[in-house]
Amino acid sequence: MLHTISPLDMRDMEQAFLQGTGYPSMLLMEHAAQAVVEELAALAAPGARVLFLCGGGNNGGDGCAAARLWMQRGGRADVWLLRSPSQMKGDAGVNACLLNACGASLNALYGEAPEIPEGCAAVVDALYGTGLSRPLEGAALSAVQRVNESGLPVVAVDIPSGVDGATGQTLGEAIRASVTVTFHRAKHGHLLFPGRALTGRLVIADIGILPDWDGADGYDVLEEADTRALLPVRARDAHKGTNGHVLVVAGSEGMAGAACLCAGAALRAGAGLVTAACPLPVLGPIQTAVPCATAKVVSDGGQLDARAGKKLFDLAQGKRALAVGPGLGRGEGVWRAIEPLVKSDIPKVVDADALNLIAQYGGRVGANTVLTPHPGEMARLCGATTQAILAAPVDFAQQLAADLDACVLLKGATTVIAQGEDVTLNLTGAEGMGTGGCGDVLTGVIAGLLAQGMSPMDAARAGAYYHGRAGEAAQEALGARAVTAADVSAALRIE
């Protein structure tokens, strides 16, 4: 499993490694530059003219070293510097002076950047690294604007300039990279939006730091092999009774589809049995659309009311997992009906309208709970704005998980899953999944995995990963605009 690292931890670890081993810092910079040039060679033909944007710090030093190596390959290097070589210090200064001695075309920028040199095939962005904490301005801003306007392919060194390496937020204007070459481990900002969209293809290069020196925490990033390893072994003599029974509490008049999608996905995730507890208007649709599930009417009205509470609680007894929320509606009677289930310790996933009711009426959730809000629901649960959630998804997910003692899965193009000190990022999925009902499918998948004995964190992680893979498969088959939640459910493959 991949693990990200914060920019601060990366700097501390690198310094500890250099001081503890005596390893030459110049050699780390040379390794970094070699990795950059390898990726550049895939974008620009041998001998091509390339523009290198180099700041005054170590990121700029990496860029200067890369420009020298490009010239050694027979290429032509035009270099825009934010400082003259004589003003650059340490390894960066050495590499800038070496580049000058090699006869590169150097241009120190003190105001507006000039036009991109004619005939340039690509750009290397080495203006700022992962430690940038303020918006670009002056010559740097002008250079970034020129590059973005040019449409040329860009190789970013460590991170696109203008992206916060810790949060992925943009600090005003930022480079739009085709490829980003980062070092040792991915940084948080490469995988959180909007930084992830600006990073392009991410390459993680080994620059010589020994693994024994890396004890830094970070976020886990789901990969296929690791996710598959989370799944319980399916015995050859398994039957419907051993594979878990899910109670789906979902649907209302006009929202029967939510119950159908959720129940169907729980079955596709491997649950042995699924029972849908629903109001009367949902019975016909769910029996027709999901014939492999059973159904129990717990309310004669269009949605649940308080009188359904005891029926639901009785139905929940003996179930391995619950899925509560999709399409229920937001009336007080609905809350009174589901409150005992939400506060029970039966493994469960709580989504959609149930989340909004928790935000409205408060109270704790029981142990073994997975909450699956989208950013708007998360904002209501946290008393924040949606914009604030999008700016700091990890912080809010960790805080809500701590406040409610639950596993929180914050949905998004990069999904954040948090429980206790553990944070996992899921990168699977596709833009075609931005359609109604996909969240109901995810709820069913996680409930189906919980029913098979997985922990809330592992069920949430595996559910997010395979749900995203199903979305990718549906989009590949149908195109982004044609994907529906039913297509995502049909494409589920969990094995």
XYZ file of N, CA, C and O in Angstrom, residues 336-419:
336
model
N -37.509 9.163 14.355
C -37.958 8.367 15.502
C -37.950 6.871 15.165
O -37.690 6.031 16.031
N -38.218 6.558 13.903
C -38.219 5.156 13.489
C -36.814 4.562 13.438
O -36.591 3.420 13.850
N -35.855 5.329 12.927
C -34.509 4.772 12.716
C -33.563 5.039 13.870
O -32.497 4.422 13.943
N -33.919 5.941 14.785
C -32.997 6.316 15.865
C -32.472 5.109 16.640
O -31.263 5.019 16.897
N -33.324 4.142 17.034
C -32.783 2.994 17.771
C -31.754 2.197 16.966
O -30.796 1.664 17.538
N -31.947 2.127 15.646
C -30.976 1.407 14.821
C -29.671 2.177 14.708
O -28.577 1.595 14.804
N -29.779 3.476 14.486
C -28.577 4.306 14.359
C -27.739 4.235 15.629
O -26.501 4.227 15.579
N -28.397 4.161 16.778
C -27.677 4.147 18.049
C -27.325 2.742 18.532
O -26.688 2.591 19.574
N -27.720 1.734 17.765
C -27.401 0.362 18.154
C -25.945 0.055 17.828
O -25.277 0.793 17.094
N -25.457 -1.061 18.366
C -24.083 -1.472 18.108
C -23.987 -2.512 16.999
O -22.920 -3.090 16.771
N -25.072 -2.745 16.285
C -25.021 -3.639 15.129
C -24.172 -2.976 14.048
O -24.331 -1.779 13.783
N -23.245 -3.689 13.406
C -22.456 -3.072 12.326
C -23.375 -2.457 11.280
O -24.354 -3.089 10.846
N -23.078 -1.250 10.884
C -24.011 -0.542 10.008
C -23.298 0.517 9.181
O -22.232 1.021 9.556
N -23.935 0.867 8.080
C -23.528 2.030 7.292
C -24.725 2.970 7.250
O -25.855 2.556 7.006
N -24.467 4.241 7.540
C -25.518 5.259 7.622
C -25.241 6.303 6.546
O -24.138 6.853 6.473
N -26.250 6.596 5.729
C -26.039 7.435 4.555
C -27.230 8.344 4.324
O -28.289 8.206 4.950
N -27.029 9.288 3.423
C -28.104 10.073 2.806
C -29.020 10.745 3.833
O -28.534 11.472 4.712
N -30.339 10.498 3.748
C -31.285 11.192 4.624
C -31.020 10.912 6.093
O -31.259 11.776 6.950
N -30.524 9.726 6.420
C -30.214 9.432 7.819
C -29.109 10.344 8.340
O -29.117 10.733 9.517
N -28.163 10.701 7.492
C -27.105 11.628 7.907
C -27.681 13.015 8.180
O -27.303 13.682 9.152
N -28.571 13.452 7.325
C -29.190 14.767 7.535
C -30.036 14.782 8.809
O -30.109 15.798 9.512
N -30.661 13.649 9.126
C -31.435 13.571 10.370
C -30.519 13.575 11.591
O -30.852 14.175 12.618
N -29.369 12.928 11.498
C -28.396 12.997 12.597
C -27.949 14.433 12.807
O -27.845 14.925 13.935
N -27.686 15.135 11.693
C -27.268 16.533 11.798
C -28.363 17.384 12.432
O -28.085 18.313 13.198
N -29.612 17.066 12.131
C -30.730 17.860 12.640
C -31.044 17.560 14.096
O -31.281 18.472 14.895
N -31.055 16.279 14.458
C -31.510 15.895 15.788
C -30.376 15.538 16.738
O -30.592 15.415 17.944
N -29.181 15.374 16.219
C -28.019 15.133 17.065
C -28.016 13.760 17.702
O -28.731 12.856 17.292
N -27.192 13.632 18.705
C -27.087 12.349 19.385
C -25.942 11.526 18.834
O -25.399 11.786 17.769
N -25.607 10.492 19.582
C -24.475 9.657 19.206
C -24.896 8.631 18.156
O -26.087 8.445 17.869
N -23.921 7.977 17.576
C -24.178 6.793 16.763
C -23.540 5.621 17.483
O -22.590 5.783 18.238
N -24.057 4.440 17.258
C -23.526 3.276 17.943
C -22.167 2.868 17.411
O -21.680 3.375 16.384
N -21.539 1.945 18.114
C -20.249 1.420 17.672
C -20.422 0.706 16.332
O -21.541 0.397 15.905
N -19.302 0.454 15.672
C -19.299 -0.280 14.400
C -20.084 0.442 13.312
O -20.756 -0.192 12.489
N -20.000 1.762 13.296
C -20.771 2.557 12.341
C -19.869 3.169 11.283
O -18.819 3.732 11.606
N -20.294 3.080 10.028
C -19.653 3.797 8.927
C -20.609 4.886 8.465
O -21.768 4.604 8.131
N -20.161 6.115 8.477
C -20.926 7.249 7.954
C -20.369 7.596 6.582
O -19.147 7.685 6.413
N -21.249 7.818 5.590
C -20.775 8.042 4.217
C -21.321 9.342 3.634
O -22.063 9.333 2.646
N -20.960 10.488 4.186
C -21.500 11.754 3.670
C -20.795 12.218 2.394
O -19.609 11.941 2.177
N -21.533 12.923 1.551
C -20.896 13.743 0.526
C -20.597 15.103 1.154
O -21.005 15.377 2.306
N -19.858 15.993 0.468
C -19.441 17.249 1.119
C -20.590 18.090 1.674
O -20.452 18.713 2.734
N -21.737 18.113 0.996
C -22.858 18.882 1.521
C -23.398 18.302 2.811
O -23.696 19.035 3.770
N -23.544 16.986 2.865
C -23.988 16.339 4.099
C -22.951 16.509 5.203
O -23.298 16.710 6.368
N -21.684 16.439 4.823
C -20.609 16.619 5.797
C -20.672 18.023 6.398
O -20.457 18.213 7.602
N -20.971 19.011 5.556
C -21.065 20.383 6.049
C -22.164 20.504 7.103
O -21.988 21.170 8.132
N -23.298 19.850 6.863
C -24.381 19.904 7.847
C -24.002 19.175 9.140
O -24.323 19.634 10.237
N -23.321 18.062 9.019
C -22.904 17.317 10.212
C -21.886 18.084 11.045
O -21.858 17.979 12.274
N -21.042 18.863 10.372
C -19.947 19.564 11.060
C -20.268 21.021 11.362
O -19.447 21.712 11.994
N -21.411 21.522 10.894
C -21.728 22.921 11.098
C -20.784 23.846 10.354
O -20.427 24.915 10.839
N -20.366 23.426 9.160
C -19.414 24.199 8.360
C -20.032 24.463 6.994
O -21.168 24.067 6.714
N -19.287 25.126 6.129
C -19.723 25.323 4.753
C -19.145 24.215 3.885
O -18.126 23.600 4.215
N -19.810 23.982 2.770
C -19.294 22.988 1.842
C -17.906 23.376 1.353
O -17.030 22.518 1.183
N -17.684 24.671 1.137
C -16.373 25.132 0.681
C -15.293 24.805 1.707
O -14.163 24.424 1.352
N -15.630 24.957 2.982
C -14.654 24.630 4.024
C -14.325 23.136 4.020
O -13.171 22.740 4.200
N -15.347 22.302 3.813
C -15.124 20.854 3.757
C -14.196 20.513 2.603
O -13.246 19.727 2.745
N -14.447 21.087 1.432
C -13.633 20.800 0.258
C -12.191 21.277 0.427
O -11.275 20.693 -0.142
N -12.001 22.326 1.214
C -10.649 22.858 1.423
C -9.836 22.026 2.404
O -8.602 22.037 2.352
N -10.498 21.289 3.298
C -9.780 20.506 4.313
C -10.507 19.199 4.589
O -10.945 18.944 5.714
N -10.661 18.344 3.583
C -11.474 17.128 3.768
C -10.917 16.174 4.810
O -11.674 15.551 5.563
N -9.610 16.049 4.881
C -9.019 15.116 5.848
C -9.264 15.605 7.273
O -9.661 14.837 8.159
N -9.057 16.880 7.499
C -9.242 17.441 8.844
C -10.679 17.239 9.324
O -10.920 16.831 10.469
N -11.645 17.521 8.454
C -13.042 17.383 8.862
C -13.423 15.918 9.054
O -14.177 15.584 9.974
N -12.928 15.050 8.195
C -13.250 13.624 8.343
C -12.693 13.083 9.653
O -13.372 12.340 10.375
N -11.472 13.462 9.988
C -10.881 13.000 11.250
C -11.636 13.554 12.449
O -11.856 12.842 13.438
N -12.046 14.818 12.358
C -12.734 15.430 13.486
C -14.101 14.791 13.715
O -14.483 14.484 14.853
N -14.861 14.564 12.629
C -16.173 13.945 12.786
C -16.039 12.507 13.287
O -16.821 12.059 14.133
N -15.049 11.791 12.794
C -14.821 10.424 13.261
C -14.531 10.410 14.751
O -15.023 9.540 15.490
N -13.764 11.389 15.216
C -13.457 11.467 16.648
C -14.690 11.874 17.451
O -14.968 11.311 18.524
N -15.444 12.835 16.935
C -16.618 13.330 17.671
C -17.686 12.249 17.841
O -18.332 12.173 18.888
N -17.875 11.428 16.811
C -18.946 10.433 16.841
C -18.426 9.021 17.087
O -19.215 8.077 17.125
N -17.119 8.884 17.249
C -16.508 7.568 17.473
C -16.952 6.595 16.391
O -17.442 5.497 16.662
N -16.784 7.014 15.156
C -17.241 6.232 14.013
C -16.173 6.220 12.940
O -15.171 6.938 13.018
N -16.395 5.410 11.926
C -15.595 5.474 10.704
C -16.316 6.420 9.752
O -17.513 6.259 9.501
N -15.600 7.392 9.226
C -16.201 8.377 8.323
C -15.596 8.214 6.934
O -14.379 8.237 6.763
N -16.470 8.035 5.958
C -16.065 7.983 4.554
C -16.633 9.226 3.884
O -17.845 9.325 3.669
N -15.760 10.183 3.606
C -16.166 11.432 2.967
C -16.008 11.264 1.462
O -14.898 11.163 0.944
N -17.144 11.222 0.772
C -17.130 10.938 -0.661
C -16.577 12.116 -1.449
O -16.745 13.271 -1.081
N -15.938 11.803 -2.566
C -15.403 12.825 -3.444
C -14.561 12.175 -4.521
O -14.389 10.950 -4.557
N -14.020 12.982 -5.424
C -13.150 12.441 -6.461
C -11.943 11.748 -5.846
O -11.444 10.757 -6.379
N -11.442 12.284 -4.746
C -10.562 11.537 -3.853
C -11.359 11.304 -2.580
O -11.734 12.247 -1.894
N -11.659 10.047 -2.271
C -12.453 9.714 -1.102
C -11.546 9.621 0.112
O -10.473 9.012 0.056
N -11.968 10.233 1.220
C -11.205 10.225 2.470
C -11.927 9.318 3.462
O -13.113 9.506 3.734
N -11.209 8.346 4.003
C -11.772 7.415 4.981
C -10.961 7.549 6.264
O -9.737 7.381 6.244
N -11.614 7.868 7.367
C -10.907 8.153 8.614
C -11.559 7.429 9.776
O -12.779 7.359 9.882
N -10.715 6.907 10.644
C -11.169 6.350 11.920
C -9.971 6.372 12.866
O -8.907 5.856 12.545
